[in-house]
Structure formats: structure tokens, C-alpha cells
Short mmCIF file of C-alpha atoms and ligand atoms in Angstrom, two decimals:
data_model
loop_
_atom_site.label_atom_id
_atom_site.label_comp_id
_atom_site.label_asym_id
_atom_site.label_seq_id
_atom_site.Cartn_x
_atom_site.Cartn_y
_atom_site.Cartn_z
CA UNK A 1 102.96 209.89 -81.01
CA UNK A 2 101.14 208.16 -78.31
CA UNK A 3 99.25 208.92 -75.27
CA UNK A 4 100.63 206.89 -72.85
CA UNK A 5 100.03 207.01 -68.30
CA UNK A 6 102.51 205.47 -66.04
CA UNK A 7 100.92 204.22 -62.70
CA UNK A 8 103.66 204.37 -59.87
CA UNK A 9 106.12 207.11 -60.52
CA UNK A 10 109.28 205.01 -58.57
CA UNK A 11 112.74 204.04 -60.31
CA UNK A 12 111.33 202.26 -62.79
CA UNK A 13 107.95 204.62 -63.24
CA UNK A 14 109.81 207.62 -63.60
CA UNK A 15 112.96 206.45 -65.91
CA UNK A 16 110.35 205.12 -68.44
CA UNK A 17 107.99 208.24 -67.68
CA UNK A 18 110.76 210.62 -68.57
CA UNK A 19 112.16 208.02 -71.28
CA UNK A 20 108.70 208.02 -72.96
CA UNK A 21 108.47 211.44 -73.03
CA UNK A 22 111.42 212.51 -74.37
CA UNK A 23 110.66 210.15 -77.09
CA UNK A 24 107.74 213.08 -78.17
CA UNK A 25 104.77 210.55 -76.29
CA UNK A 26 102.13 212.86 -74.12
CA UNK A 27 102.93 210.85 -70.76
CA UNK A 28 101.31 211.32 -67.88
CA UNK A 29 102.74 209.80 -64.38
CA UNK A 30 100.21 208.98 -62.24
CA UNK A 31 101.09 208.14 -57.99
CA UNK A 32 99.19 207.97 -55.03
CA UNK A 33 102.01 209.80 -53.20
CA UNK A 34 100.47 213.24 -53.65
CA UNK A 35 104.00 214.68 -51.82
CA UNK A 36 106.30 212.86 -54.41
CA UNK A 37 103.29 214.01 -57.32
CA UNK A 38 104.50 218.03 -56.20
CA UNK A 39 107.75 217.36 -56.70
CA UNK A 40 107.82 216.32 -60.02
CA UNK A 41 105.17 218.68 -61.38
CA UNK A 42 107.89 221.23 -59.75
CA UNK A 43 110.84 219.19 -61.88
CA UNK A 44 112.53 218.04 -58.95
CA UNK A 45 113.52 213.88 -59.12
CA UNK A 46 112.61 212.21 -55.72
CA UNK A 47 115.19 209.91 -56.64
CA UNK A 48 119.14 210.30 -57.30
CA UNK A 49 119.11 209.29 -61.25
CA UNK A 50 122.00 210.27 -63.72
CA UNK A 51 120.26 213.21 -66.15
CA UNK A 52 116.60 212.49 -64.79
CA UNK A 53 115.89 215.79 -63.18
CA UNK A 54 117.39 217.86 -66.73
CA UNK A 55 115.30 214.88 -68.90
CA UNK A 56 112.14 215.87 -66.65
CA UNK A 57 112.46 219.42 -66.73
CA UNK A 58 112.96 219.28 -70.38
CA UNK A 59 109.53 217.64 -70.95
CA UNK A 60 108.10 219.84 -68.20
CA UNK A 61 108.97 222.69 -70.62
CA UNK A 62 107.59 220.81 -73.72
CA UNK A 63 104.21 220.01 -71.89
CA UNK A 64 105.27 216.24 -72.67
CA UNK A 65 105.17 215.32 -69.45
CA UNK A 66 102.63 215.87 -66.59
CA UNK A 67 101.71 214.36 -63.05
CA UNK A 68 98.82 213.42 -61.34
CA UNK A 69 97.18 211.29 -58.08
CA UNK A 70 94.08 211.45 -60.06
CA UNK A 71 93.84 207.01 -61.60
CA UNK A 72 90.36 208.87 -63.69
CA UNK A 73 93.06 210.86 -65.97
CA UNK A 74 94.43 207.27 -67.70
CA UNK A 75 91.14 207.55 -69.73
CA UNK A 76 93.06 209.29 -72.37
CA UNK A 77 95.66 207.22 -72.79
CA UNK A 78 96.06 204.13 -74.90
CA UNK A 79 98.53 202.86 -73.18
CA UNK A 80 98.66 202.43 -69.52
CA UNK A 81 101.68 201.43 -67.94
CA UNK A 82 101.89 198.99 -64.94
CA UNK A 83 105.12 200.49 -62.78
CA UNK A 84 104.12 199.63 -58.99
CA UNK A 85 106.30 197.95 -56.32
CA UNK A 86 106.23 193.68 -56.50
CA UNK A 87 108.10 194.13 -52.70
CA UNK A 88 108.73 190.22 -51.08
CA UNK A 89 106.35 189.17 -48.46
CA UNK A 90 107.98 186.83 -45.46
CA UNK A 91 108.20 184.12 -47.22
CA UNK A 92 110.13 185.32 -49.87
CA UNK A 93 107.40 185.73 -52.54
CA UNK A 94 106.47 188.63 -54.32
CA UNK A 95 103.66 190.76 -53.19
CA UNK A 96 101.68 191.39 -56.21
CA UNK A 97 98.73 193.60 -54.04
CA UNK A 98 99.42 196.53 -55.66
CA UNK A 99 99.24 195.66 -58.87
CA UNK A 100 96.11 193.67 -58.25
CA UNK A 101 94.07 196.60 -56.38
CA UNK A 102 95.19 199.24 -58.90
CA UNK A 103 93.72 196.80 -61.80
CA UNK A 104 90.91 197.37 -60.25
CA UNK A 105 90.75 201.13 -59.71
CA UNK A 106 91.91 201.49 -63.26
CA UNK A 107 89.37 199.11 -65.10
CA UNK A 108 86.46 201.68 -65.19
CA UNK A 109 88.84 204.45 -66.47
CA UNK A 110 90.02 202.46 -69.34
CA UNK A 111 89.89 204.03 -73.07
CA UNK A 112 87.88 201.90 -75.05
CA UNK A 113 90.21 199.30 -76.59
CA UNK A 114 93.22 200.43 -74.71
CA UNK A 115 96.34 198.44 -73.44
CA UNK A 116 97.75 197.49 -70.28
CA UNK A 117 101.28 196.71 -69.89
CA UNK A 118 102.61 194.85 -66.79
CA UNK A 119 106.31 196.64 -66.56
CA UNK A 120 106.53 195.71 -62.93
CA UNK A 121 108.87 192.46 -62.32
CA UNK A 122 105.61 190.06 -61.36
CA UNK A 123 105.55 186.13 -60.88
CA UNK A 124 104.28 183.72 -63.04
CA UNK A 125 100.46 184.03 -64.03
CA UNK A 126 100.30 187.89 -62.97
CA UNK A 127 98.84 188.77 -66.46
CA UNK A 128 96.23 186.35 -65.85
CA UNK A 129 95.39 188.03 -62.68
CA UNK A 130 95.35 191.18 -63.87
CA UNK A 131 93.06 190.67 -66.72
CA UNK A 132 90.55 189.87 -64.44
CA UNK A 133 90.56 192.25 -62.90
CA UNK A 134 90.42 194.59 -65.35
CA UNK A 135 87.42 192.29 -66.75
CA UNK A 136 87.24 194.30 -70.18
CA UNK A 137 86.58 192.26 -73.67
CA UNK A 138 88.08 195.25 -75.18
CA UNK A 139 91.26 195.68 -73.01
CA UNK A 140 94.89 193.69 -74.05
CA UNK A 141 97.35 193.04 -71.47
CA UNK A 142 100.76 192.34 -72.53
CA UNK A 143 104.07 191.89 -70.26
CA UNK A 144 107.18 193.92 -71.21
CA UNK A 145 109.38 193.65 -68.14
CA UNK A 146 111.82 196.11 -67.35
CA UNK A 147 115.31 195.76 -67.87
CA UNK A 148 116.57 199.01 -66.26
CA UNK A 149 119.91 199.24 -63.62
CA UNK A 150 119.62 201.95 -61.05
CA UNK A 151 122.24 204.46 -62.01
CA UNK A 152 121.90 203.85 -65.80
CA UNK A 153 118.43 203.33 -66.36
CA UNK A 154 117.66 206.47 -68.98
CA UNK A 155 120.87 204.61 -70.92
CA UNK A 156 119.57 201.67 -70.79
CA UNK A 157 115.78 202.91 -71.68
CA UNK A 158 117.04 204.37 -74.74
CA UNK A 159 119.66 201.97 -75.71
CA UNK A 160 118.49 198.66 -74.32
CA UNK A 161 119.98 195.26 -75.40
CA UNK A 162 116.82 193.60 -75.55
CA UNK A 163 112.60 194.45 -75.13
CA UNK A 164 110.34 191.51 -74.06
CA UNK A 165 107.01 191.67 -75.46
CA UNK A 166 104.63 189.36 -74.24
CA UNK A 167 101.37 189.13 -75.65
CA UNK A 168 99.76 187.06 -78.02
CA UNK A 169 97.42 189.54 -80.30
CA UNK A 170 100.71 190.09 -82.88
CA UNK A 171 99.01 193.66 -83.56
CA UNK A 172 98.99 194.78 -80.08
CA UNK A 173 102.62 193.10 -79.12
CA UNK A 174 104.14 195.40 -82.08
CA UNK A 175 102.13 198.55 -80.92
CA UNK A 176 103.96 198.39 -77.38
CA UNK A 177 107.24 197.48 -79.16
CA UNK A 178 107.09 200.78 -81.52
CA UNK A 179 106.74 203.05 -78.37
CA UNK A 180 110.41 202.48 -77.39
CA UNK A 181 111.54 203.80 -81.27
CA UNK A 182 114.98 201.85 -80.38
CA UNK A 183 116.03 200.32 -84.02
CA UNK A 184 118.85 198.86 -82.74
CA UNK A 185 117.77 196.66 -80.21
CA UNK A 186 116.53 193.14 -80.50
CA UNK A 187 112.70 193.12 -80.04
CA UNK A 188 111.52 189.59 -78.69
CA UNK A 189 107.91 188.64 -79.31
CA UNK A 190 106.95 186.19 -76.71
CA UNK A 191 103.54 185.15 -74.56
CA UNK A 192 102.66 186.86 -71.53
CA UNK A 193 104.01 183.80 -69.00
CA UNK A 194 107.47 183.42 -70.93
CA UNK A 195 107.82 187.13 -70.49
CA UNK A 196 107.35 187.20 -66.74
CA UNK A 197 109.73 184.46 -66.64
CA UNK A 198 112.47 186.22 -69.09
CA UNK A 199 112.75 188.56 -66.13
CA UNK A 200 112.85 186.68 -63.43
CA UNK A 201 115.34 184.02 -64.94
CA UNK A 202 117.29 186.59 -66.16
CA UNK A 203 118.19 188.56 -62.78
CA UNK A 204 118.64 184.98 -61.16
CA UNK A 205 121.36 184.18 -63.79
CA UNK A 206 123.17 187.29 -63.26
CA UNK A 207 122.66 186.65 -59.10
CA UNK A 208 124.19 182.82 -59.47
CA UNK A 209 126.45 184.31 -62.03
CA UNK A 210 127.62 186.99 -59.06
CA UNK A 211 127.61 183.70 -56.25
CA UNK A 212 130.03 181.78 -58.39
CA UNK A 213 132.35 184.39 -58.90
CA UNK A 214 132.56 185.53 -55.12
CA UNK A 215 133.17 181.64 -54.98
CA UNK A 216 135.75 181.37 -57.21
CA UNK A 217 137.82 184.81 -55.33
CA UNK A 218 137.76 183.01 -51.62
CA UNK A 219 138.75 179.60 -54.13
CA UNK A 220 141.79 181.79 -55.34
CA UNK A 221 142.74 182.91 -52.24
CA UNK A 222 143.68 179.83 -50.73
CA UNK A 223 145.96 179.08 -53.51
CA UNK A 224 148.48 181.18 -55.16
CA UNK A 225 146.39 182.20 -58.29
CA UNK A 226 144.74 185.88 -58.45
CA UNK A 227 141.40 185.43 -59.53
CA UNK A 228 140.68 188.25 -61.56
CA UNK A 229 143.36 187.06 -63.51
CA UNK A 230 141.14 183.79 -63.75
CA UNK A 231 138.07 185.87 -64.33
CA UNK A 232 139.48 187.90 -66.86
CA UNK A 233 140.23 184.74 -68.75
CA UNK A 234 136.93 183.22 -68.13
CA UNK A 235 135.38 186.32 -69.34
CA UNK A 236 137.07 186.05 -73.01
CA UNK A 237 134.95 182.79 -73.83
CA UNK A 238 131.74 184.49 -75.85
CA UNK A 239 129.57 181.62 -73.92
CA UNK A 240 130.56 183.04 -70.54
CA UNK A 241 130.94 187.36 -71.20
CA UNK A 242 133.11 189.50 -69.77
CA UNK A 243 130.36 191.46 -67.41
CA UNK A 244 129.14 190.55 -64.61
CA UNK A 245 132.35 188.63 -63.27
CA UNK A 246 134.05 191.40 -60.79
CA UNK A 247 134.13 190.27 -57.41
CA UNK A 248 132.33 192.01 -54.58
CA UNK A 249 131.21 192.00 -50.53
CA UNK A 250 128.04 189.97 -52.67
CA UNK A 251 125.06 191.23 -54.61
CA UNK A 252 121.94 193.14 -53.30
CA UNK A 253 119.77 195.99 -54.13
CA UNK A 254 115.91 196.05 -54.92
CA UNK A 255 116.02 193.48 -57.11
CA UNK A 256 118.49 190.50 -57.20
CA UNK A 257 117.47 189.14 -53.59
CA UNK A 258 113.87 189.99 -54.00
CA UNK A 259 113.37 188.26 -57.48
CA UNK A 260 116.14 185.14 -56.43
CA UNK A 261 113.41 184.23 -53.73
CA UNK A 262 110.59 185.22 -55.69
CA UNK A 263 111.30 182.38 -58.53
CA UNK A 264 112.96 180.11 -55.56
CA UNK A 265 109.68 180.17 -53.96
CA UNK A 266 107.26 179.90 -57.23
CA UNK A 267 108.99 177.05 -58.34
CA UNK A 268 108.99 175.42 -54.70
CA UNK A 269 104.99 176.07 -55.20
CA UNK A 270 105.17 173.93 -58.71
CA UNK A 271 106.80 171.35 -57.00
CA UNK A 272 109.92 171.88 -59.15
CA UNK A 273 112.64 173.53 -56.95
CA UNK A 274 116.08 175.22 -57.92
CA UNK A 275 118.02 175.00 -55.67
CA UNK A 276 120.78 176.49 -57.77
CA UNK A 277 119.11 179.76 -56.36
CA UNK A 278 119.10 178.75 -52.61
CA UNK A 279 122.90 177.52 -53.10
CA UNK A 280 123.16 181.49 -54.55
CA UNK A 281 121.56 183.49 -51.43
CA UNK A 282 123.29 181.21 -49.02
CA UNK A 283 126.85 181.94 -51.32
CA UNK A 284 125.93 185.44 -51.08
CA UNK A 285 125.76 185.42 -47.35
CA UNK A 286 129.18 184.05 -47.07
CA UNK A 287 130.51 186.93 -49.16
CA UNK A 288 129.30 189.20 -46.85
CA UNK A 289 130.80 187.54 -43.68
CA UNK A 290 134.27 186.90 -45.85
CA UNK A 291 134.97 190.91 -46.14
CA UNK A 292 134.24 190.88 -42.26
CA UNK A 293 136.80 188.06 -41.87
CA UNK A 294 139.27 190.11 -43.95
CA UNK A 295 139.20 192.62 -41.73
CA UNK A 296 139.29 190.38 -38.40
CA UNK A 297 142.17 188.50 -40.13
CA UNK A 298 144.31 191.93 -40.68
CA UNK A 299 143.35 193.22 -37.21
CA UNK A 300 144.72 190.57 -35.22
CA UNK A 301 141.89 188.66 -34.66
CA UNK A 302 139.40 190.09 -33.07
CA UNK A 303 137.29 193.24 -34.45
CA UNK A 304 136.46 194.69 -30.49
CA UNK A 305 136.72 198.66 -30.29
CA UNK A 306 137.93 198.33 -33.10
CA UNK A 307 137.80 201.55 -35.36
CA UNK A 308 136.53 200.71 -38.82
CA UNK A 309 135.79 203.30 -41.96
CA UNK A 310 133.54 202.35 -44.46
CA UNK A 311 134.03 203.69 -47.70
CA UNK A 312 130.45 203.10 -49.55
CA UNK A 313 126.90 201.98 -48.35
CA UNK A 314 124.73 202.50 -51.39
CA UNK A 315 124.13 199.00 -53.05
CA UNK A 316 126.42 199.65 -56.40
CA UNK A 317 127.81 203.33 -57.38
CA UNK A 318 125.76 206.28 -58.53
CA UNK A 319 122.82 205.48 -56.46
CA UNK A 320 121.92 206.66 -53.32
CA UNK A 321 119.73 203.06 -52.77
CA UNK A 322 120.92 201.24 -49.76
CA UNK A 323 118.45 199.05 -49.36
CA UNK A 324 119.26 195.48 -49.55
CA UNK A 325 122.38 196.87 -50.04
CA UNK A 326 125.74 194.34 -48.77
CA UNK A 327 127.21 197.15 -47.73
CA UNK A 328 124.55 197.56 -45.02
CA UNK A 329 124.85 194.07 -44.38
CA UNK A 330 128.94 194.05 -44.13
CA UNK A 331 128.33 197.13 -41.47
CA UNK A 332 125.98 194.86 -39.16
CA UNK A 333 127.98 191.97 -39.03
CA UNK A 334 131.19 194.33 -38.03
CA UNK A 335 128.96 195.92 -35.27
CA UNK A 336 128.24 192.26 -34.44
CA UNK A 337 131.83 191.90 -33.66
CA UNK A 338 132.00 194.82 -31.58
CA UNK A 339 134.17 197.31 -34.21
CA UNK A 340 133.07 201.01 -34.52
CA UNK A 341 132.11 202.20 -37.44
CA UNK A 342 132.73 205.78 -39.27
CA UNK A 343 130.78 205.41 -43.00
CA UNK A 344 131.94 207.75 -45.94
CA UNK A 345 129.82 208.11 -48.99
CA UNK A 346 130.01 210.37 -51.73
CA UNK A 347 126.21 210.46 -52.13
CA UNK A 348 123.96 209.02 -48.76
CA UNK A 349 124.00 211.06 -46.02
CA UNK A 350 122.09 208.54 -43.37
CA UNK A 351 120.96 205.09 -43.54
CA UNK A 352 117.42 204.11 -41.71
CA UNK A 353 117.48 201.83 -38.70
CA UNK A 354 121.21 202.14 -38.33
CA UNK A 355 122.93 204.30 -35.91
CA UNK A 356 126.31 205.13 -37.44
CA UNK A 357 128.21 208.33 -38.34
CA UNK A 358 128.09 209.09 -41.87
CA UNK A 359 129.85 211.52 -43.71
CA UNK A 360 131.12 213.16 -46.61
CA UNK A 361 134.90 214.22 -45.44
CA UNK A 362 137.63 211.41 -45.88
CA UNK A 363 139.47 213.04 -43.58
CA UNK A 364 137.29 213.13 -40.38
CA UNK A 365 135.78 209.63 -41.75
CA UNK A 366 139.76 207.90 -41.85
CA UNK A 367 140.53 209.88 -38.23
CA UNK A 368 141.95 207.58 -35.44
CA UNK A 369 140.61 204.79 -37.75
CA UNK A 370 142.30 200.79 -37.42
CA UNK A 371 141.25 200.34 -41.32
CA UNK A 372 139.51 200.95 -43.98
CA UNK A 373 137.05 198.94 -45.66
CA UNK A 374 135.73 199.53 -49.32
CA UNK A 375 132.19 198.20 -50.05
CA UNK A 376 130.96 200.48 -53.31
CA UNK A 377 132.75 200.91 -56.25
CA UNK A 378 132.48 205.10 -56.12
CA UNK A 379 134.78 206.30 -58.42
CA UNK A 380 135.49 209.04 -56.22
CA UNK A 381 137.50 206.83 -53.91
CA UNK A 382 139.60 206.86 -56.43
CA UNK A 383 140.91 210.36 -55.91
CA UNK A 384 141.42 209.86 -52.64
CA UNK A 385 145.28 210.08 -52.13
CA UNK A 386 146.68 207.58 -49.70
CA UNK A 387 149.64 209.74 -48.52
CA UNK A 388 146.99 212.63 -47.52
CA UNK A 389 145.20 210.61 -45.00
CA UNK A 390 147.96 207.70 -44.12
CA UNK A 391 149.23 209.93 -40.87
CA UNK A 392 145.37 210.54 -39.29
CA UNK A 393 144.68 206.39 -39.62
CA UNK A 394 145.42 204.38 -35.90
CA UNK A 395 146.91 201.73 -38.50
CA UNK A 396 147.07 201.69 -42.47
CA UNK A 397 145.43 198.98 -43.37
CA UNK A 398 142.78 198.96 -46.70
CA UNK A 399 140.49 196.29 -47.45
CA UNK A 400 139.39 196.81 -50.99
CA UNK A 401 136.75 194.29 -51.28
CA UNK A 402 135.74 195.75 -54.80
CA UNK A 403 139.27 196.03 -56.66
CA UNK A 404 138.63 199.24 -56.94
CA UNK A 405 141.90 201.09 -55.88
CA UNK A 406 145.28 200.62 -57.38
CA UNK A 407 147.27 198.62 -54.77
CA UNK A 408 150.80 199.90 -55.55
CA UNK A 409 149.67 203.58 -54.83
CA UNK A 410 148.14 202.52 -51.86
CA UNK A 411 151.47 200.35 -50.62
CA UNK A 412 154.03 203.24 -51.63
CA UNK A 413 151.40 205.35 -49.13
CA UNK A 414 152.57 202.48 -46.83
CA UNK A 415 149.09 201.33 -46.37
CA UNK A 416 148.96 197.05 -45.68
CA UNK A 417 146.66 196.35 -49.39
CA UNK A 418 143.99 193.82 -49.42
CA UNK A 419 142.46 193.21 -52.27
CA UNK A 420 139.40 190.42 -53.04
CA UNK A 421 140.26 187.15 -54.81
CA UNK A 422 144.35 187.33 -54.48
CA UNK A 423 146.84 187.77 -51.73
C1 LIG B 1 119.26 194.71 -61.89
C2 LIG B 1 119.45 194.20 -63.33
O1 LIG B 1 120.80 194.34 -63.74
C3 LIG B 1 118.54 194.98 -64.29
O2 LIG B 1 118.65 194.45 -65.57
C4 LIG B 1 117.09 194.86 -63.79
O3 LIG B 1 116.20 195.59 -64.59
C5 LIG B 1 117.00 195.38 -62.37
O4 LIG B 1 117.90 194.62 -61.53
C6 LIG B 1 115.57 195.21 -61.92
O5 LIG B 1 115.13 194.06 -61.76
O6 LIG B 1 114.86 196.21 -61.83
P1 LIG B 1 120.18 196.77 -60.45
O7 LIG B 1 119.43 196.19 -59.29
O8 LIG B 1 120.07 198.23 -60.69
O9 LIG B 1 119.71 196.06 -61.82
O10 LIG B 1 121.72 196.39 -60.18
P2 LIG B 1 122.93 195.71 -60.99
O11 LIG B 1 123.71 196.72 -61.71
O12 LIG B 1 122.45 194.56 -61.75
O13 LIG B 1 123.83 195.20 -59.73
C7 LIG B 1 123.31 194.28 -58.78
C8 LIG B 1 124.35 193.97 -57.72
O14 LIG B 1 125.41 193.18 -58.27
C9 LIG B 1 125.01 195.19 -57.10
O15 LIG B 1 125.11 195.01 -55.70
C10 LIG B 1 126.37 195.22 -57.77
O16 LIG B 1 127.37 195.88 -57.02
C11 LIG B 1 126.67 193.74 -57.90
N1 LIG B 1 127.68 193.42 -58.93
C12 LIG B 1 127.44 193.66 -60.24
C13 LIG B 1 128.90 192.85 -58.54
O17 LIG B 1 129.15 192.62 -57.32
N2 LIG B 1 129.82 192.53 -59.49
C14 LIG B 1 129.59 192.76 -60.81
O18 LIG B 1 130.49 192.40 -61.65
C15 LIG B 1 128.38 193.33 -61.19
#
């Protein structure tokens, strides 16, 4: 077993944290946020996680697990894990500051001989950065980004398809690899740079693959074809893959717009631009606006005073993240038009900077309401049964922009259906 500290106890600090621990490592998670440090010595998760809080507790119990603000306790650990925020500064690059000035903090603390890993997504040449800051002879660095979805990430820290290693000392690479004890999946040994750009390339893919498909519903729409029927198809060639190819009011979250303009704007600095990925964020903009012209199209024409229910404003379901999230984004542009809008979600009870009614009753969210519009695939909508809530709706009209609901329910309720990549 290993002695390993965390620095930055967020999503991705506290998953692999609570991963590592339940593993049988000694982990300690170390934060500067002495507030969020109480909490989880108490076993509450600051964050909405499937099974963190039991995982946590668990290890609290064990003594596997403990949390400090104190950087001077990672000098008995010998591995130190990087887990701080990369956020995007206003030019779309990533801000690397905290990584760099808690390098520095750390350096003195080090165990003799010990190893930093860069978990954080970071842009190219981080590593280089950050052993030079750390200015040890004695001290590896090696990049393992993090592969973890919000909502699944203790699933996919235990069972993950692939871990990057990036390092060249072969001894250290296979140290890092061991801590994860997961025999099934493929372990890639790689240098530091190619790691940081596995990361980066891969969220980018998935964010172009996301573009394209949004493309390819508005595409279907104007013809006769149902494009989840086409995507379906698509989906059964190996060399495509069936994931990643439902349609959607776009992409967002913490990561896929922040690392899209991250790589958009390294390369630009290289002098060898993709626009591939500007083609993407502008795509992604236009998925947003085409749920809003969904709605204007089925409402006559004009969204003024117009009562609108949102069903969903967390990024993806089973998170309570809204931030960069296109439901937020759907939401401004109908204020734009002048609707009014009543949000419903299972989970969030408010959203910063945005002055709507949220709730979690269907009933007094669908009340006197023009239409409802889906924007997060929550199960839970789901259960909702048309014919209980058709007679409190102004009209019954249901945008559906995820495919989420089952269309002849919803019709037989005698709701007007609209679904995302058919008519
Ligand atoms: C993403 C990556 O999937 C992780 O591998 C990565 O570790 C993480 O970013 C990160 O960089 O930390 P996450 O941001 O949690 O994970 O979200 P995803 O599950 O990838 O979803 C991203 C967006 O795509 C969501 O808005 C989701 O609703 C949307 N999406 C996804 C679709 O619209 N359609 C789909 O078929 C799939």
C-alpha cells in the first residue's frame, strides 16, 4: 500500500481521493478551502457524486482517508497528486496558476525521491513547468490525466477504459500505474507532452464528435429521415461507436468548452490552428439557439410572455453542475426573447446570476405554462405522467430536445411532441 496526498479536494480530487483509498492507500486530501476541509473530515461530500459520501465515510471509519489545509503534511507521502482547477482565462487558454504556485509551496515538503503526478487537465509543456518549480534532482513528475465524467467518476476510477502514464523513467511510470490495481484496463506508457495531449485531444474528439451529430439532427429535420435512426446506424460501424452520438441542446460542462479552447488556442500559439475545433464551439452555439427556435416555431412565432418550463439545468443528469451547462445557455436566449421561465430539476435548487423560479414540483413548475422544454436527460422525467399535468398547461406542447420521453405516451396525453433530429 502506498502513501499517497491529493492537493485540491474538487470533482476530480475527491473521486480519486476516495478511489485511492478504498483501494487500501493511506490518502490524505489536502485543500486550501479550510470550510470544504471540515466537511469532509465530518464525511459529508461538498459535491453531489453517486456513492461518494458512503465511499468517504467508509475510509473515514478505516482511518484510510484523512484531510488537511496543512501543504507540510505531503512529506509523508510518495506520491503527491496534482488535482487543482486549469479554469480558462479570457482568451480561452487554460490558467495553469494554480498548479504553478502550489509547485512551489510543495517543493520544500517533498519526501526524498518522491513523485509528482499532474492529474489536472494542463496544456502542453505543463510538466516542464512544473518541474521547475519543484527544482528537485530527486523528484519525478509524470502526467496521468484524468479520465473521470461527473456523475460516474468512482465507476469510471475503478473501472476505467484506459490510464495515461506519461513519464519517461519506465520504473517510476509503472509505480503510478500499479496504484490504480485495475487489471483490466489498458495501461498506456507514454511521455509527459503526449500525455497532456491524450487529454486534451481526446475531450475535443468527443466535443466535434457531439457538433457533428447536433449537425446531422437539424440536417434530418429538413428532410424526411429521423436521425437517430441515421445515428443508430452510424453507430454500428466499430470505426465510428455507438456512444457519444445522442443528440442534445449542445455540449457543455467544466470541461468540453474549457479544454476545446484550451487546445484551439495552444495550437493557434504554434502557428498550427484547428479549426475543426472553432467550426465545433460555433456548431455548438447553433444547437443552443435551434431548441430556442423549436420552441418559437411551435408557439406561433414569437416567444413574448410567453410561459416556458424547463425541465433540467444541470449540464448532463446526476449532477448538480450547471456551469457551462446548455441548459443555462438555452434559458438566456429564451429570456432574450422575452418568454418566462419556470425551471424544474430533480437535483439544483438555484442557479447563480440567474433570476428564475426553480423548483422541485412538476406540478406548480407545468402551471399556466405555454410548453415545456426538456434540456437534461433526468431519468426522473420519465415518470412524469403526461395525463397528470396535461389540464394545468396554458397549451400542451413538449419539446424534448434530448429524446428522452416516449412520444406516443406523451401524444395519447394529447400533448403536440417534438422531438430533436425528426419531425
Ligand atoms: C468529460 C469526459 O467525458 C471525461 O472523460 C473527462 O474526464 C471529463 O470531461 C474531464 O475532462 O474532466 P464530463 O464533463 O463529466 O466528462 O461530461 P460528459 O459525460 O463527457 O458529457 C459532456 C456533455 O456532452 C454533456 O453536456 C452531455 O449532456 C453531452 N452529451 C454527451 C450529449 O449531448 N450527447 C451524448 O451522446 C453524450
Amino acid at each position: 500500500m502506498a502513501k499517497i496526498a491529493i492537493i485540491g479536494t474538487g470533482y476530480v480530487g475527491l473521486a480519486s481521493a476516495v478511489g485511492f483509498a478504498h483501494l487500501g492507500h493511506d490518502v490524505v486530501g489536502i485543500d486550501i478551502d479550510k470550510a470544504k476541509i471540515a466537511k469532509l473530515s465530518s464525511g459529508q461530500s461538498p459535491i453531489f457524486e453517486k456513492d461518494i459520501e458512503v465511499f468517504l465515510k467508509k475510509s473515514l471509519k478505516k482511518k484510510k482517508i484523512a484531510f488537511t489545509s496543512d501543504y507540510s503534511k505531503v512529506a509523508g507521502s510518495q506520491f503527491v497528486f496534482l488535482c487543482l482547477p486549469t479554469p480558462q482565462l479570457d482568451d480561452g487558454a487554460a490558467d495553469v496558476s494554480f498548479i504553478l504556485e502550489s509547485t512551489k509551496m510543495l517543493s520544500r515538503h517533498l519526501k526524498k525521491s518522491s513523485t509528482v503526478v499532474i492529474k489536472s487537465t494542463v496544456p502542453v509543456n505543463t510538466w516542464k513547468l512544473v518541474k521547475e518549480n519543484i527544482n528537485r534532482e530527486d523528484v519525478s513528475v509524470v502526467s496521468n490525466p484524468e479520465f473521470l465524467r461527473e456523475g460516474t467518476a468512482l465507476q469510471d476510477f475503478f473501472k476505467p477504459d484506459r490510464i495515461v502514464v506519461g513519464c519517461t523513467d519506465e520504473v517510476k511510470a509503472t509505480e503510478v500505474a500499479r496504484l490504480y490495481k485495475a487489471k483490466k484496463a489498458k495501461v498506456v506508457f507514454t511521455d509527459n507532452t503526449s500525455a497532456e495531449i491524450i487529454k486534451y485531444a481526446s475531450n475535443s474528439f468527443l466535443a466535434i464528435k457531439l457538433s457533428f451529430v447536433n449537425e446531422i439532427a437539424a440536417y434530418a429535420e429538413s428532410t424526411d429521415a429521423n436521425a437517430l435512426e441515421v445515428l443508430n446506424a452510424m453507430g454500428l460501424d466499430k470505426r465510428i461507436g455507438k456512444d457519444f452520438l445522442k443528440p442534445g441542446p449542445g455540449w457543455g460542462g467544466m470541461c468540453f468548452p474549457k479544454d476545446v479552447s484550451a487546445l484551439k488556442e495552444s495550437a493557434r500559439e504554434k502557428n498550427v490552428p484547428i479549426p475543426l475545433l472553432d467550426a465545433a464551439l460555433e456548431s455548438n452555439l447553433k444547437a443552443h439557439a435551434r431548441i430556442v427556435d423549436k420552441c418559437k416555431k411551435a408557439l406561433g412565432g414569437s416567444l413574448k410572455d410567453k410561459k416556458i418550463s424547463v425541465w433540467g439545468l444541470s449540464f448532463k443528469a446526476n449532477t448538480d453542475d450547471t456551469r457551462f451547462s446548455p441548459a443555462i445557455s438555452v434559458i438566456e436566449l429564451l429570456l432574450a426573447e422575452g418568454a418566462q421561465i419556470k425551471a424544474f430539476d430533480p437535483i439544483v435548487k438555484n442557479v447563480e446570476n440567474l433570476s428564475i423560479e426553480v423548483s422541485d414540483d412538476v406540478k406548480k413548475n407545468v402551471t399556466g405554462a405555454d410548453a415545456i422544454v426538456l434540456l437534461t436527460e433526468w431519468q426522473e422525467f420519465k415518470e412524469i405522467d403526461p395525463k397528470k399535468i396535461s389540464d394545468l398547461m396554458n397549451q400542451k406542447i413538449i419539446i424534448d430536445s434530448r429524446n428522452l420521453l416516449h412520444k406516443n405516451k406523451w401524444e395519447k396525453a394529447g400533448f403536440v411532441f417534438i422531438g430533436n433530429g425528426y419531425n
